[in-house]
């Protein structure tokens, strides 16, 4: 079945998904061939993946004024899946870091690359979960970031989760943004490969192994 959901725009306060400017509403499709899906997603499609490498794809993005949730179910081979997943996690880190000092009072970023037992929790999700979203129980690559406001224990949570089910040839990705969500207390980042930038603009990256329930992925 081929389904395309039209996008309903209005103003969005903070960035959602991967774009610095976005809108309230919904966007999505179900079971499109790769090249057709690529035309729909435009700049959201990774440059490292060709449309012909994707056999079929389902996609849903839900936006509100200050949050967003995005789901992907992508049929492709393992090599292309790795490239797509790498794009999702790298972009989540880089875009989060780019907002410090530039967007709505974001003063610092704390983030982590790690591995979690899945499927990932759809915490404070925006909109309804698409009917086709049925990710398997397996380990998921996770990139999580807290974008902290200045002089505050509040901020914006951003995350990307992915796993490739080799038996089915399916890559599952969930992207998430929510203002005033708190994934951890400030300066208490979970175990994994840490990244961040402080209020003075100093970048940092190091490995921290202190959580039995998480392991470093990269």
PDB file of C-alpha atoms in Angstrom, residues 12-137:
ATOM      1  CA  UNK A  12       7.537  26.286  15.100  1.00  0.00           C
ATOM      2  CA  UNK A  13       9.362  27.867  18.040  1.00  0.00           C
ATOM      3  CA  UNK A  14      12.388  25.587  18.158  1.00  0.00           C
ATOM      4  CA  UNK A  15      14.139  23.410  15.636  1.00  0.00           C
ATOM      5  CA  UNK A  16      12.586  20.027  14.958  1.00  0.00           C
ATOM      6  CA  UNK A  17      14.224  16.977  13.406  1.00  0.00           C
ATOM      7  CA  UNK A  18      17.155  18.083  11.271  1.00  0.00           C
ATOM      8  CA  UNK A  19      16.234  21.564  10.070  1.00  0.00           C
ATOM      9  CA  UNK A  20      16.960  24.918  11.720  1.00  0.00           C
ATOM     10  CA  UNK A  21      13.530  26.162  10.630  1.00  0.00           C
ATOM     11  CA  UNK A  22      10.429  24.018  10.519  1.00  0.00           C
ATOM     12  CA  UNK A  23       6.652  24.007  10.984  1.00  0.00           C
ATOM     13  CA  UNK A  24       3.836  22.474  12.989  1.00  0.00           C
ATOM     14  CA  UNK A  25       2.033  19.617  11.327  1.00  0.00           C
ATOM     15  CA  UNK A  26       2.668  16.218   9.826  1.00  0.00           C
ATOM     16  CA  UNK A  27       4.581  14.743   6.919  1.00  0.00           C
ATOM     17  CA  UNK A  28       4.835  11.150   5.837  1.00  0.00           C
ATOM     18  CA  UNK A  29       4.410   8.299   3.419  1.00  0.00           C
ATOM     19  CA  UNK A  30       4.225   4.524   3.472  1.00  0.00           C
ATOM     20  CA  UNK A  31       6.016   1.980   1.285  1.00  0.00           C
ATOM     21  CA  UNK A  32       7.470   4.322  -1.326  1.00  0.00           C
ATOM     22  CA  UNK A  33      10.264   3.116  -3.602  1.00  0.00           C
ATOM     23  CA  UNK A  34      13.638   4.650  -2.828  1.00  0.00           C
ATOM     24  CA  UNK A  35      13.878   7.164  -5.664  1.00  0.00           C
ATOM     25  CA  UNK A  36      10.335   8.414  -5.068  1.00  0.00           C
ATOM     26  CA  UNK A  37      11.008   8.669  -1.331  1.00  0.00           C
ATOM     27  CA  UNK A  38      14.195  10.606  -2.065  1.00  0.00           C
ATOM     28  CA  UNK A  39      12.248  13.162  -4.097  1.00  0.00           C
ATOM     29  CA  UNK A  40       9.828  13.615  -1.197  1.00  0.00           C
ATOM     30  CA  UNK A  41      12.478  13.979   1.522  1.00  0.00           C
ATOM     31  CA  UNK A  42      14.759  16.279  -0.508  1.00  0.00           C
ATOM     32  CA  UNK A  43      17.528  17.646   1.784  1.00  0.00           C
ATOM     33  CA  UNK A  44      16.557  15.208   4.552  1.00  0.00           C
ATOM     34  CA  UNK A  45      17.860  12.339   2.400  1.00  0.00           C
ATOM     35  CA  UNK A  46      21.507  11.441   3.237  1.00  0.00           C
ATOM     36  CA  UNK A  47      23.968  12.335   0.471  1.00  0.00           C
ATOM     37  CA  UNK A  48      25.820   9.079   1.206  1.00  0.00           C
ATOM     38  CA  UNK A  49      22.864   6.884   0.122  1.00  0.00           C
ATOM     39  CA  UNK A  50      21.502   6.590  -3.432  1.00  0.00           C
ATOM     40  CA  UNK A  51      17.777   6.308  -3.968  1.00  0.00           C
ATOM     41  CA  UNK A  52      18.217   3.074  -5.917  1.00  0.00           C
ATOM     42  CA  UNK A  53      19.794   1.472  -2.826  1.00  0.00           C
ATOM     43  CA  UNK A  54      16.475   1.669  -0.963  1.00  0.00           C
ATOM     44  CA  UNK A  55      13.922  -0.975  -1.920  1.00  0.00           C
ATOM     45  CA  UNK A  56      11.052   0.638  -0.003  1.00  0.00           C
ATOM     46  CA  UNK A  57      10.594   3.126   2.792  1.00  0.00           C
ATOM     47  CA  UNK A  58       7.980   4.353   5.256  1.00  0.00           C
ATOM     48  CA  UNK A  59       8.367   7.710   6.994  1.00  0.00           C
ATOM     49  CA  UNK A  60       6.371   9.816   9.450  1.00  0.00           C
ATOM     50  CA  UNK A  61       7.226  13.183  11.021  1.00  0.00           C
ATOM     51  CA  UNK A  62       5.006  14.853  13.618  1.00  0.00           C
ATOM     52  CA  UNK A  63       5.693  18.433  14.731  1.00  0.00           C
ATOM     53  CA  UNK A  64       4.326  20.734  17.394  1.00  0.00           C
ATOM     54  CA  UNK A  65       5.432  24.221  18.346  1.00  0.00           C
ATOM     55  CA  UNK A  66       8.275  22.959  20.525  1.00  0.00           C
ATOM     56  CA  UNK A  67       8.772  19.261  19.797  1.00  0.00           C
ATOM     57  CA  UNK A  68       8.954  16.637  17.061  1.00  0.00           C
ATOM     58  CA  UNK A  69       9.043  12.885  16.526  1.00  0.00           C
ATOM     59  CA  UNK A  70      10.196  11.179  13.324  1.00  0.00           C
ATOM     60  CA  UNK A  71       9.986   7.492  12.424  1.00  0.00           C
ATOM     61  CA  UNK A  72      11.720   5.631   9.563  1.00  0.00           C
ATOM     62  CA  UNK A  73      11.354   2.052   8.315  1.00  0.00           C
ATOM     63  CA  UNK A  74      13.828   1.542   5.456  1.00  0.00           C
ATOM     64  CA  UNK A  75      14.385  -1.631   3.400  1.00  0.00           C
ATOM     65  CA  UNK A  76      17.980  -1.725   2.158  1.00  0.00           C
ATOM     66  CA  UNK A  77      21.199  -3.716   2.453  1.00  0.00           C
ATOM     67  CA  UNK A  78      23.561  -3.615   5.424  1.00  0.00           C
ATOM     68  CA  UNK A  79      26.159  -1.314   3.885  1.00  0.00           C
ATOM     69  CA  UNK A  80      23.632   1.357   2.912  1.00  0.00           C
ATOM     70  CA  UNK A  81      21.948   0.978   6.305  1.00  0.00           C
ATOM     71  CA  UNK A  82      25.228   1.714   8.067  1.00  0.00           C
ATOM     72  CA  UNK A  83      25.718   4.862   5.980  1.00  0.00           C
ATOM     73  CA  UNK A  84      22.184   6.073   6.654  1.00  0.00           C
ATOM     74  CA  UNK A  85      22.445   5.393  10.393  1.00  0.00           C
ATOM     75  CA  UNK A  86      25.820   7.128  10.582  1.00  0.00           C
ATOM     76  CA  UNK A  87      24.270  10.177   8.928  1.00  0.00           C
ATOM     77  CA  UNK A  88      21.401  10.249  11.451  1.00  0.00           C
ATOM     78  CA  UNK A  89      23.662  10.031  14.490  1.00  0.00           C
ATOM     79  CA  UNK A  90      26.342  12.387  13.198  1.00  0.00           C
ATOM     80  CA  UNK A  91      23.755  14.978  12.192  1.00  0.00           C
ATOM     81  CA  UNK A  92      22.087  14.792  15.607  1.00  0.00           C
ATOM     82  CA  UNK A  93      25.409  15.567  17.293  1.00  0.00           C
ATOM     83  CA  UNK A  94      26.533  18.265  14.875  1.00  0.00           C
ATOM     84  CA  UNK A  95      23.202  20.063  14.720  1.00  0.00           C
ATOM     85  CA  UNK A  96      22.869  20.031  18.520  1.00  0.00           C
ATOM     86  CA  UNK A  97      26.337  21.526  18.936  1.00  0.00           C
ATOM     87  CA  UNK A  98      25.656  24.174  16.297  1.00  0.00           C
ATOM     88  CA  UNK A  99      22.788  25.696  18.308  1.00  0.00           C
ATOM     89  CA  UNK A 100      24.893  26.850  21.273  1.00  0.00           C
ATOM     90  CA  UNK A 101      24.773  30.619  21.595  1.00  0.00           C
ATOM     91  CA  UNK A 102      22.621  30.935  18.480  1.00  0.00           C
ATOM     92  CA  UNK A 103      19.141  29.592  19.144  1.00  0.00           C
ATOM     93  CA  UNK A 104      16.611  30.462  21.874  1.00  0.00           C
ATOM     94  CA  UNK A 105      19.041  30.762  24.777  1.00  0.00           C
ATOM     95  CA  UNK A 106      20.900  27.454  24.335  1.00  0.00           C
ATOM     96  CA  UNK A 107      24.095  27.950  26.375  1.00  0.00           C
ATOM     97  CA  UNK A 108      25.656  24.474  26.515  1.00  0.00           C
ATOM     98  CA  UNK A 109      25.281  20.945  25.155  1.00  0.00           C
ATOM     99  CA  UNK A 110      25.936  17.592  26.818  1.00  0.00           C
ATOM    100  CA  UNK A 111      25.650  14.506  24.633  1.00  0.00           C
ATOM    101  CA  UNK A 112      26.480  10.829  24.399  1.00  0.00           C
ATOM    102  CA  UNK A 113      26.841   8.108  21.756  1.00  0.00           C
ATOM    103  CA  UNK A 114      26.073   4.696  23.249  1.00  0.00           C
ATOM    104  CA  UNK A 115      24.127   1.468  22.815  1.00  0.00           C
ATOM    105  CA  UNK A 116      20.829   0.661  24.531  1.00  0.00           C
ATOM    106  CA  UNK A 117      18.504  -2.319  24.750  1.00  0.00           C
ATOM    107  CA  UNK A 118      15.630  -1.701  22.364  1.00  0.00           C
ATOM    108  CA  UNK A 119      13.259  -0.915  21.006  1.00  0.00           C
ATOM    109  CA  UNK A 120      13.780   2.655  22.249  1.00  0.00           C
ATOM    110  CA  UNK A 121      11.200   4.277  24.475  1.00  0.00           C
ATOM    111  CA  UNK A 122       9.057   6.842  22.660  1.00  0.00           C
ATOM    112  CA  UNK A 123       9.275   9.290  25.567  1.00  0.00           C
ATOM    113  CA  UNK A 124       7.130  12.422  25.325  1.00  0.00           C
ATOM    114  CA  UNK A 125       6.550  11.721  21.661  1.00  0.00           C
ATOM    115  CA  UNK A 126       4.776  14.163  19.366  1.00  0.00           C
ATOM    116  CA  UNK A 127       1.738  12.814  17.546  1.00  0.00           C
ATOM    117  CA  UNK A 128       0.613   9.221  17.171  1.00  0.00           C
ATOM    118  CA  UNK A 129       2.936   6.312  16.467  1.00  0.00           C
ATOM    119  CA  UNK A 130       2.471   5.117  12.850  1.00  0.00           C
ATOM    120  CA  UNK A 131       0.802   1.724  12.471  1.00  0.00           C
ATOM    121  CA  UNK A 132       3.815   0.320  10.576  1.00  0.00           C
ATOM    122  CA  UNK A 133       6.249   1.083  13.438  1.00  0.00           C
ATOM    123  CA  UNK A 134       7.122  -2.345  14.904  1.00  0.00           C
ATOM    124  CA  UNK A 135      10.882  -2.369  15.635  1.00  0.00           C
ATOM    125  CA  UNK A 136      12.378  -5.603  16.992  1.00  0.00           C
ATOM    126  CA  UNK A 137      13.871  -6.164  20.411  1.00  0.00           C
TER     127      UNK A 137
END
